[in-house]
């Protein structure tokens, strides 16, 4: 019998969820749609102006699951129709310039995805 560990199952479930519902935008050079990289103030301003929530992807360069999402999920062209539902933001949690954003939206596991209400700057949804 071929069985997967709970961790693998969770990653696969996450990949399916985001590949079908949410994830069109995060990483440049192959992303299904444009995104903002490492600039929370810019994403917040756009979200408020466009009256859209922010989809925040908190990732790290050493995270294999993060890199897998970048390579196989966020590059799927089928995601492009979802581009106008959010302002998309990717935050490298290892960059010192992102420390304030990481402090505001703490990461306990990588990758972590958040939907943020731009008016209150509160988390509406979190997936780790």
Short mmCIF file of N, CA, C and O in Angstrom, two decimals:
data_model
loop_
_atom_site.label_atom_id
_atom_site.label_comp_id
_atom_site.label_asym_id
_atom_site.label_seq_id
_atom_site.Cartn_x
_atom_site.Cartn_y
_atom_site.Cartn_z
N UNK A 1 0.85 -1.16 0.00
CA UNK A 1 0.00 0.00 0.00
C UNK A 1 0.90 1.23 0.00
O UNK A 1 1.85 1.33 0.76
N UNK A 2 0.56 2.20 -0.84
CA UNK A 2 1.31 3.45 -0.91
C UNK A 2 0.61 4.48 -0.04
O UNK A 2 -0.48 4.91 -0.35
N UNK A 3 1.26 4.88 1.03
CA UNK A 3 0.66 5.84 1.95
C UNK A 3 1.54 7.08 2.01
O UNK A 3 2.75 7.00 1.90
N UNK A 4 0.88 8.20 2.23
CA UNK A 4 1.63 9.45 2.42
C UNK A 4 1.53 9.86 3.87
O UNK A 4 0.58 9.54 4.56
N UNK A 5 2.54 10.57 4.32
CA UNK A 5 2.52 11.06 5.70
C UNK A 5 1.53 12.20 5.81
O UNK A 5 1.15 12.80 4.81
N UNK A 6 1.07 12.52 7.02
CA UNK A 6 0.15 13.65 7.19
C UNK A 6 0.70 14.95 6.63
O UNK A 6 -0.01 15.75 6.08
N UNK A 7 2.01 15.17 6.75
CA UNK A 7 2.61 16.39 6.22
C UNK A 7 2.48 16.47 4.71
O UNK A 7 2.12 17.50 4.15
N UNK A 8 2.75 15.36 4.03
CA UNK A 8 2.63 15.32 2.58
C UNK A 8 1.18 15.52 2.17
O UNK A 8 0.88 16.28 1.25
N UNK A 9 0.27 14.89 2.86
CA UNK A 9 -1.15 15.03 2.57
C UNK A 9 -1.59 16.48 2.72
O UNK A 9 -2.33 17.00 1.90
N UNK A 10 -1.13 17.14 3.77
CA UNK A 10 -1.49 18.54 4.01
C UNK A 10 -0.96 19.43 2.90
O UNK A 10 -1.65 20.33 2.43
N UNK A 11 0.26 19.20 2.47
CA UNK A 11 0.85 19.99 1.39
C UNK A 11 0.07 19.77 0.10
O UNK A 11 -0.23 20.72 -0.62
N UNK A 12 -0.28 18.55 -0.19
CA UNK A 12 -1.05 18.26 -1.40
C UNK A 12 -2.43 18.91 -1.34
O UNK A 12 -2.90 19.47 -2.33
N UNK A 13 -3.07 18.85 -0.19
CA UNK A 13 -4.37 19.50 -0.02
C UNK A 13 -4.26 20.99 -0.24
O UNK A 13 -5.06 21.60 -0.94
N UNK A 14 -3.23 21.61 0.34
CA UNK A 14 -3.00 23.04 0.16
C UNK A 14 -2.76 23.37 -1.30
O UNK A 14 -3.35 24.32 -1.83
N UNK A 15 -1.95 22.60 -1.97
CA UNK A 15 -1.66 22.85 -3.38
C UNK A 15 -2.92 22.77 -4.22
O UNK A 15 -3.17 23.61 -5.09
N UNK A 16 -3.76 21.77 -3.97
CA UNK A 16 -5.01 21.63 -4.71
C UNK A 16 -5.94 22.82 -4.42
O UNK A 16 -6.51 23.41 -5.33
N UNK A 17 -6.07 23.17 -3.15
CA UNK A 17 -6.93 24.29 -2.78
C UNK A 17 -6.51 25.56 -3.50
O UNK A 17 -7.33 26.23 -4.14
N UNK A 18 -5.25 25.91 -3.41
CA UNK A 18 -4.81 27.15 -4.01
C UNK A 18 -4.74 27.07 -5.53
O UNK A 18 -4.96 28.07 -6.20
N UNK A 19 -4.46 25.91 -6.09
CA UNK A 19 -4.42 25.81 -7.54
C UNK A 19 -5.80 25.95 -8.15
O UNK A 19 -5.94 26.38 -9.28
N UNK A 20 -6.83 25.63 -7.40
CA UNK A 20 -8.18 25.73 -7.95
C UNK A 20 -8.94 26.96 -7.51
O UNK A 20 -9.88 27.37 -8.18
N UNK A 21 -8.55 27.58 -6.38
CA UNK A 21 -9.34 28.69 -5.85
C UNK A 21 -8.64 30.03 -5.74
O UNK A 21 -9.25 31.06 -5.97
N UNK A 22 -7.38 30.04 -5.31
CA UNK A 22 -6.83 31.30 -4.85
C UNK A 22 -5.55 31.79 -5.48
O UNK A 22 -5.36 33.00 -5.57
N UNK A 23 -4.64 30.99 -5.85
CA UNK A 23 -3.23 31.36 -5.90
C UNK A 23 -2.65 31.96 -7.15
O UNK A 23 -1.50 31.75 -7.39
N UNK A 24 -3.26 32.72 -7.94
CA UNK A 24 -2.73 33.04 -9.25
C UNK A 24 -1.51 33.91 -9.35
O UNK A 24 -1.12 34.18 -10.46
N UNK A 25 -0.90 34.39 -8.30
CA UNK A 25 -0.11 35.56 -8.59
C UNK A 25 1.27 35.70 -7.99
O UNK A 25 1.89 36.69 -8.21
N UNK A 26 1.78 34.86 -7.24
CA UNK A 26 2.82 35.29 -6.34
C UNK A 26 4.22 35.48 -6.87
O UNK A 26 4.88 36.36 -6.38
N UNK A 27 4.76 34.71 -7.70
CA UNK A 27 6.19 34.85 -7.92
C UNK A 27 6.50 35.20 -9.37
O UNK A 27 6.02 34.59 -10.29
N UNK A 28 7.35 36.22 -9.52
CA UNK A 28 7.67 36.80 -10.83
C UNK A 28 8.36 35.79 -11.73
O UNK A 28 8.90 34.80 -11.28
N UNK A 29 8.37 36.12 -13.02
CA UNK A 29 9.05 35.28 -13.97
C UNK A 29 8.39 33.94 -14.12
O UNK A 29 9.03 32.91 -14.09
N UNK A 30 7.12 33.89 -14.32
CA UNK A 30 6.41 32.65 -14.48
C UNK A 30 5.11 32.62 -13.71
O UNK A 30 4.38 31.65 -13.79
N UNK A 31 4.83 33.65 -12.97
CA UNK A 31 3.56 33.71 -12.25
C UNK A 31 2.42 33.79 -13.25
O UNK A 31 2.57 34.33 -14.34
N UNK A 32 1.29 33.25 -12.86
CA UNK A 32 0.13 33.28 -13.74
C UNK A 32 -0.37 34.70 -13.95
O UNK A 32 -0.91 35.02 -15.00
N UNK A 33 -0.21 35.55 -12.96
CA UNK A 33 -0.61 36.96 -13.03
C UNK A 33 0.38 37.81 -12.22
O UNK A 33 1.12 37.28 -11.41
N UNK A 34 0.37 39.13 -12.38
CA UNK A 34 1.31 39.99 -11.65
C UNK A 34 1.07 39.99 -10.14
O UNK A 34 -0.02 39.71 -9.67
N UNK A 35 2.09 40.35 -9.40
CA UNK A 35 2.00 40.43 -7.94
C UNK A 35 2.96 41.50 -7.45
O UNK A 35 3.81 41.97 -8.19
N UNK A 36 2.83 41.85 -6.19
CA UNK A 36 3.73 42.79 -5.53
C UNK A 36 4.66 41.98 -4.66
O UNK A 36 4.22 41.12 -3.90
N UNK A 37 5.94 42.27 -4.75
CA UNK A 37 6.93 41.51 -3.99
C UNK A 37 7.57 42.39 -2.92
O UNK A 37 8.09 43.46 -3.22
N UNK A 38 7.47 41.94 -1.67
CA UNK A 38 8.17 42.57 -0.54
C UNK A 38 7.84 44.05 -0.35
O UNK A 38 8.72 44.84 -0.01
N UNK A 39 6.58 44.43 -0.53
CA UNK A 39 6.20 45.84 -0.35
C UNK A 39 4.77 45.92 0.19
O UNK A 39 3.82 46.20 -0.55
N UNK A 40 4.63 45.68 1.51
CA UNK A 40 3.31 45.71 2.13
C UNK A 40 2.64 47.08 2.00
O UNK A 40 1.45 47.14 1.66
N UNK A 41 3.33 48.20 2.23
CA UNK A 41 2.66 49.50 2.08
C UNK A 41 2.07 49.71 0.68
O UNK A 41 0.96 50.24 0.54
N UNK A 42 2.78 49.29 -0.33
CA UNK A 42 2.28 49.42 -1.71
C UNK A 42 1.04 48.55 -1.91
O UNK A 42 0.04 48.99 -2.48
N UNK A 43 1.09 47.30 -1.43
CA UNK A 43 -0.06 46.40 -1.56
C UNK A 43 -1.26 46.95 -0.80
O UNK A 43 -2.39 46.91 -1.29
N UNK A 44 -1.02 47.49 0.39
CA UNK A 44 -2.10 48.05 1.19
C UNK A 44 -2.75 49.23 0.48
O UNK A 44 -3.98 49.33 0.42
N UNK A 45 -1.95 50.11 -0.07
CA UNK A 45 -2.49 51.27 -0.80
C UNK A 45 -3.32 50.83 -2.00
O UNK A 45 -4.42 51.36 -2.23
N UNK A 46 -2.82 49.86 -2.75
CA UNK A 46 -3.57 49.36 -3.91
C UNK A 46 -4.87 48.68 -3.46
O UNK A 46 -5.91 48.86 -4.10
N UNK A 47 -4.80 47.90 -2.41
CA UNK A 47 -6.00 47.19 -1.93
C UNK A 47 -7.07 48.18 -1.49
O UNK A 47 -8.26 48.00 -1.80
N UNK A 48 -6.66 49.22 -0.79
CA UNK A 48 -7.63 50.24 -0.36
C UNK A 48 -8.20 50.98 -1.56
O UNK A 48 -9.41 51.24 -1.62
N UNK A 49 -7.38 51.33 -2.52
CA UNK A 49 -7.85 52.06 -3.71
C UNK A 49 -8.78 51.21 -4.57
O UNK A 49 -9.75 51.72 -5.13
N UNK A 50 -8.50 49.91 -4.64
CA UNK A 50 -9.28 49.01 -5.50
C UNK A 50 -10.40 48.30 -4.73
O UNK A 50 -11.17 47.55 -5.32
N UNK A 51 -10.48 48.52 -3.42
CA UNK A 51 -11.49 47.88 -2.57
C UNK A 51 -11.42 46.36 -2.68
O UNK A 51 -12.43 45.69 -2.86
N UNK A 52 -10.19 45.84 -2.54
CA UNK A 52 -9.95 44.40 -2.61
C UNK A 52 -9.17 43.95 -1.38
O UNK A 52 -8.38 44.72 -0.83
N UNK A 53 -9.36 42.71 -0.96
CA UNK A 53 -8.52 42.18 0.11
C UNK A 53 -7.11 41.89 -0.40
O UNK A 53 -6.88 41.78 -1.61
N UNK A 54 -6.18 41.77 0.53
CA UNK A 54 -4.80 41.40 0.20
C UNK A 54 -4.65 39.90 0.42
O UNK A 54 -5.07 39.37 1.45
N UNK A 55 -4.07 39.23 -0.56
CA UNK A 55 -3.64 37.84 -0.37
C UNK A 55 -2.14 37.92 -0.11
O UNK A 55 -1.37 38.37 -0.96
N UNK A 56 -1.73 37.54 1.09
CA UNK A 56 -0.32 37.60 1.48
C UNK A 56 0.27 36.21 1.56
O UNK A 56 -0.24 35.36 2.29
N UNK A 57 1.32 35.98 0.81
CA UNK A 57 2.08 34.73 0.86
C UNK A 57 3.35 35.03 1.62
O UNK A 57 4.19 35.82 1.18
N UNK A 58 3.50 34.44 2.81
CA UNK A 58 4.72 34.57 3.60
C UNK A 58 5.57 33.34 3.34
O UNK A 58 5.14 32.22 3.62
N UNK A 59 6.74 33.54 2.81
CA UNK A 59 7.59 32.42 2.40
C UNK A 59 9.04 32.68 2.82
O UNK A 59 9.38 33.76 3.28
N UNK A 60 9.87 31.67 2.67
CA UNK A 60 11.30 31.79 2.97
C UNK A 60 12.10 31.06 1.89
O UNK A 60 11.64 30.03 1.37
N UNK A 61 13.27 31.55 1.57
CA UNK A 61 14.07 30.93 0.51
C UNK A 61 14.49 29.49 0.80
O UNK A 61 14.70 28.71 -0.11
N UNK A 62 14.60 29.12 2.06
CA UNK A 62 15.02 27.77 2.44
C UNK A 62 13.85 26.79 2.51
O UNK A 62 14.06 25.59 2.70
N UNK A 63 12.62 27.27 2.34
CA UNK A 63 11.42 26.45 2.50
C UNK A 63 11.12 25.68 1.21
O UNK A 63 10.74 26.28 0.20
N UNK A 64 11.24 24.37 1.26
CA UNK A 64 11.01 23.55 0.07
C UNK A 64 9.55 23.59 -0.37
O UNK A 64 9.26 23.60 -1.57
N UNK A 65 8.63 23.62 0.58
CA UNK A 65 7.21 23.71 0.22
C UNK A 65 6.91 25.05 -0.44
O UNK A 65 6.13 25.12 -1.40
N UNK A 66 7.54 26.11 0.04
CA UNK A 66 7.36 27.43 -0.57
C UNK A 66 7.84 27.41 -2.02
O UNK A 66 7.15 27.89 -2.93
N UNK A 67 9.01 26.84 -2.22
CA UNK A 67 9.59 26.77 -3.57
C UNK A 67 8.73 25.89 -4.50
O UNK A 67 8.58 26.18 -5.67
N UNK A 68 8.16 24.84 -3.94
CA UNK A 68 7.28 23.99 -4.74
C UNK A 68 6.03 24.74 -5.16
O UNK A 68 5.59 24.65 -6.31
N UNK A 69 5.46 25.50 -4.23
CA UNK A 69 4.28 26.32 -4.57
C UNK A 69 4.63 27.31 -5.67
O UNK A 69 3.86 27.50 -6.61
N UNK A 70 5.80 27.93 -5.56
CA UNK A 70 6.24 28.89 -6.57
C UNK A 70 6.37 28.24 -7.94
O UNK A 70 5.98 28.82 -8.94
N UNK A 71 6.93 27.05 -7.97
CA UNK A 71 7.22 26.38 -9.23
C UNK A 71 6.00 25.72 -9.87
O UNK A 71 5.87 25.72 -11.09
N UNK A 72 5.10 25.17 -9.06
CA UNK A 72 4.04 24.34 -9.62
C UNK A 72 2.63 24.87 -9.43
O UNK A 72 1.73 24.49 -10.18
N UNK A 73 2.40 25.70 -8.47
CA UNK A 73 1.04 26.18 -8.21
C UNK A 73 0.84 27.58 -8.79
O UNK A 73 -0.04 27.82 -9.59
N UNK A 74 1.70 28.51 -8.38
CA UNK A 74 1.51 29.90 -8.76
C UNK A 74 1.83 30.19 -10.22
O UNK A 74 1.59 31.27 -10.70
N UNK A 75 2.37 29.22 -10.92
CA UNK A 75 2.67 29.38 -12.34
C UNK A 75 1.59 28.82 -13.25
O UNK A 75 1.68 28.95 -14.47
N UNK A 76 0.58 28.23 -12.69
CA UNK A 76 -0.48 27.59 -13.48
C UNK A 76 -1.35 28.65 -14.17
O UNK A 76 -2.01 29.45 -13.51
N UNK A 77 -1.37 28.64 -15.50
CA UNK A 77 -2.12 29.63 -16.28
C UNK A 77 -3.62 29.59 -15.98
O UNK A 77 -4.31 30.60 -16.20
N UNK A 78 -4.13 28.48 -15.49
CA UNK A 78 -5.55 28.40 -15.15
C UNK A 78 -5.92 29.33 -14.00
O UNK A 78 -7.09 29.57 -13.75
N UNK A 79 -4.94 29.88 -13.33
CA UNK A 79 -5.19 30.75 -12.19
C UNK A 79 -5.43 32.21 -12.60
O UNK A 79 -5.96 32.99 -11.81
N UNK A 80 -5.02 32.58 -13.78
CA UNK A 80 -5.13 33.98 -14.23
C UNK A 80 -6.52 34.58 -14.05
O UNK A 80 -6.63 35.76 -13.69
N UNK A 81 -7.62 33.86 -14.27
CA UNK A 81 -8.95 34.46 -14.06
C UNK A 81 -9.22 34.93 -12.63
O UNK A 81 -10.14 35.70 -12.41
N UNK A 82 -8.42 34.50 -11.68
CA UNK A 82 -8.61 34.90 -10.29
C UNK A 82 -7.82 36.15 -9.92
O UNK A 82 -7.90 36.64 -8.80
N UNK A 83 -7.07 36.70 -10.85
CA UNK A 83 -6.16 37.81 -10.56
C UNK A 83 -6.85 39.04 -10.00
O UNK A 83 -6.29 39.73 -9.17
N UNK A 84 -8.06 39.29 -10.43
CA UNK A 84 -8.73 40.53 -10.01
C UNK A 84 -9.51 40.40 -8.71
O UNK A 84 -10.19 41.33 -8.30
N UNK A 85 -9.38 39.31 -8.01
CA UNK A 85 -10.11 39.11 -6.75
C UNK A 85 -9.35 39.59 -5.52
O UNK A 85 -9.94 39.75 -4.46
N UNK A 86 -8.03 39.79 -5.67
CA UNK A 86 -7.17 40.19 -4.56
C UNK A 86 -6.08 41.12 -5.06
O UNK A 86 -5.79 41.16 -6.25
N UNK A 87 -5.44 41.82 -4.14
CA UNK A 87 -4.13 42.41 -4.39
C UNK A 87 -3.17 41.39 -3.81
O UNK A 87 -3.25 41.03 -2.64
N UNK A 88 -2.28 40.90 -4.65
CA UNK A 88 -1.41 39.78 -4.30
C UNK A 88 -0.07 40.30 -3.80
O UNK A 88 0.54 41.17 -4.41
N UNK A 89 0.40 39.73 -2.72
CA UNK A 89 1.65 40.17 -2.10
C UNK A 89 2.46 38.96 -1.66
O UNK A 89 1.94 38.08 -0.96
N UNK A 90 3.73 38.92 -2.04
CA UNK A 90 4.66 37.88 -1.59
C UNK A 90 5.69 38.53 -0.69
O UNK A 90 6.32 39.53 -1.07
N UNK A 91 5.85 38.00 0.50
CA UNK A 91 6.81 38.53 1.47
C UNK A 91 7.84 37.46 1.80
O UNK A 91 7.49 36.38 2.31
N UNK A 92 9.09 37.75 1.50
CA UNK A 92 10.20 36.89 1.91
C UNK A 92 10.46 37.19 3.37
O UNK A 92 10.95 38.27 3.72
N UNK A 93 10.14 36.27 4.24
CA UNK A 93 10.22 36.49 5.68
C UNK A 93 11.66 36.59 6.18
O UNK A 93 11.87 36.99 7.32
N UNK A 94 12.63 36.28 5.36
CA UNK A 94 14.03 36.36 5.75
C UNK A 94 14.63 37.74 5.50
O UNK A 94 15.71 38.04 6.02
N UNK A 95 13.97 38.58 4.73
CA UNK A 95 14.50 39.90 4.43
C UNK A 95 14.25 40.86 5.58
O UNK A 95 13.12 41.00 6.06
N UNK A 96 15.30 41.55 6.00
CA UNK A 96 15.20 42.49 7.11
C UNK A 96 14.16 43.57 6.84
O UNK A 96 13.46 44.01 7.75
N UNK A 97 14.03 43.99 5.60
CA UNK A 97 13.07 45.03 5.23
C UNK A 97 11.62 44.61 5.41
O UNK A 97 10.73 45.47 5.39
N UNK A 98 11.37 43.33 5.60
CA UNK A 98 10.01 42.84 5.80
C UNK A 98 9.69 42.56 7.27
O UNK A 98 8.62 42.03 7.58
N UNK A 99 10.59 42.93 8.17
CA UNK A 99 10.41 42.61 9.59
C UNK A 99 9.12 43.18 10.17
O UNK A 99 8.43 42.51 10.95
N UNK A 100 8.75 44.39 9.78
CA UNK A 100 7.52 44.99 10.32
C UNK A 100 6.29 44.22 9.85
O UNK A 100 5.35 44.01 10.63
N UNK A 101 6.29 43.78 8.61
CA UNK A 101 5.15 43.01 8.08
C UNK A 101 5.07 41.66 8.77
O UNK A 101 3.98 41.21 9.16
N UNK A 102 6.21 41.02 8.96
CA UNK A 102 6.24 39.71 9.64
C UNK A 102 5.81 39.86 11.09
O UNK A 102 5.10 39.00 11.63
N UNK A 103 6.16 40.96 11.73
CA UNK A 103 5.73 41.20 13.11
C UNK A 103 4.21 41.42 13.16
O UNK A 103 3.54 40.97 14.10
N UNK A 104 3.67 42.09 12.17
CA UNK A 104 2.23 42.37 12.12
C UNK A 104 1.43 41.09 11.83
O UNK A 104 0.34 40.89 12.35
N UNK A 105 1.99 40.23 10.97
CA UNK A 105 1.34 38.97 10.59
C UNK A 105 2.34 37.83 10.85
O UNK A 105 2.98 37.34 9.93
N UNK A 106 2.45 37.40 12.11
CA UNK A 106 3.47 36.41 12.48
C UNK A 106 3.30 35.09 11.74
O UNK A 106 2.19 34.65 11.46
N UNK A 107 4.43 34.49 11.44
CA UNK A 107 4.47 33.23 10.71
C UNK A 107 4.95 32.14 11.66
O UNK A 107 6.02 32.25 12.24
N UNK A 108 4.14 31.10 11.79
CA UNK A 108 4.52 29.97 12.63
C UNK A 108 4.98 28.78 11.82
O UNK A 108 5.66 27.89 12.33
N UNK A 109 4.64 28.76 10.54
CA UNK A 109 5.02 27.68 9.63
C UNK A 109 5.07 28.25 8.23
O UNK A 109 4.35 29.19 7.90
N UNK A 110 5.92 27.65 7.42
CA UNK A 110 6.08 28.13 6.04
C UNK A 110 5.61 27.07 5.07
O UNK A 110 5.84 25.90 5.31
N UNK A 111 5.00 27.46 3.97
CA UNK A 111 4.49 28.80 3.70
C UNK A 111 3.23 29.08 4.51
O UNK A 111 2.54 28.17 4.94
N UNK A 112 2.96 30.35 4.71
CA UNK A 112 1.70 30.78 5.33
C UNK A 112 1.02 31.73 4.36
O UNK A 112 1.67 32.60 3.78
N UNK A 113 -0.28 31.56 4.21
CA UNK A 113 -1.07 32.42 3.34
C UNK A 113 -2.14 33.10 4.19
O UNK A 113 -2.74 32.48 5.06
N UNK A 114 -2.34 34.38 3.93
CA UNK A 114 -3.30 35.18 4.67
C UNK A 114 -4.18 35.94 3.69
O UNK A 114 -3.71 36.37 2.64
N UNK A 115 -5.43 36.15 4.07
CA UNK A 115 -6.28 37.13 3.41
C UNK A 115 -6.46 38.24 4.44
O UNK A 115 -6.88 37.98 5.56
N UNK A 116 -6.11 39.45 4.03
CA UNK A 116 -6.09 40.58 4.95
C UNK A 116 -7.10 41.63 4.51
O UNK A 116 -7.14 42.01 3.34
N UNK A 117 -7.91 42.08 5.46
CA UNK A 117 -8.85 43.18 5.22
C UNK A 117 -8.02 44.47 5.20
O UNK A 117 -7.40 44.82 6.20
N UNK A 118 -8.00 45.19 4.07
CA UNK A 118 -7.15 46.37 3.99
C UNK A 118 -7.63 47.54 4.84
O UNK A 118 -6.83 48.40 5.20
N UNK A 119 -8.89 47.59 5.19
CA UNK A 119 -9.39 48.69 6.01
C UNK A 119 -8.95 48.56 7.46
O UNK A 119 -8.47 49.50 8.06
N UNK A 120 -9.10 47.37 8.01
CA UNK A 120 -8.73 47.15 9.42
C UNK A 120 -7.34 46.55 9.59
O UNK A 120 -6.83 46.50 10.71
N UNK A 121 -6.76 46.09 8.50
CA UNK A 121 -5.47 45.41 8.51
C UNK A 121 -5.48 44.21 9.46
O UNK A 121 -4.53 43.94 10.17
N UNK A 122 -6.59 43.49 9.44
CA UNK A 122 -6.74 42.29 10.24
C UNK A 122 -6.81 41.08 9.31
O UNK A 122 -7.19 41.18 8.15
N UNK A 123 -6.46 39.94 9.87
CA UNK A 123 -6.48 38.70 9.11
C UNK A 123 -7.92 38.17 9.04
O UNK A 123 -8.54 37.93 10.07
N UNK A 124 -8.40 37.98 7.82
CA UNK A 124 -9.72 37.39 7.61
C UNK A 124 -9.64 35.88 7.46
O UNK A 124 -10.58 35.17 7.76
N UNK A 125 -8.50 35.41 6.95
CA UNK A 125 -8.30 33.99 6.70
C UNK A 125 -6.80 33.71 6.79
O UNK A 125 -5.99 34.52 6.35
N UNK A 126 -6.47 32.55 7.38
CA UNK A 126 -5.06 32.16 7.48
C UNK A 126 -4.95 30.69 7.13
O UNK A 126 -5.76 29.87 7.56
N UNK A 127 -3.93 30.35 6.34
CA UNK A 127 -3.66 28.96 5.99
C UNK A 127 -2.17 28.74 6.14
O UNK A 127 -1.37 29.41 5.50
N UNK A 128 -1.79 27.80 7.02
CA UNK A 128 -0.37 27.49 7.18
C UNK A 128 -0.11 26.05 6.80
O UNK A 128 -1.00 25.23 6.84
#
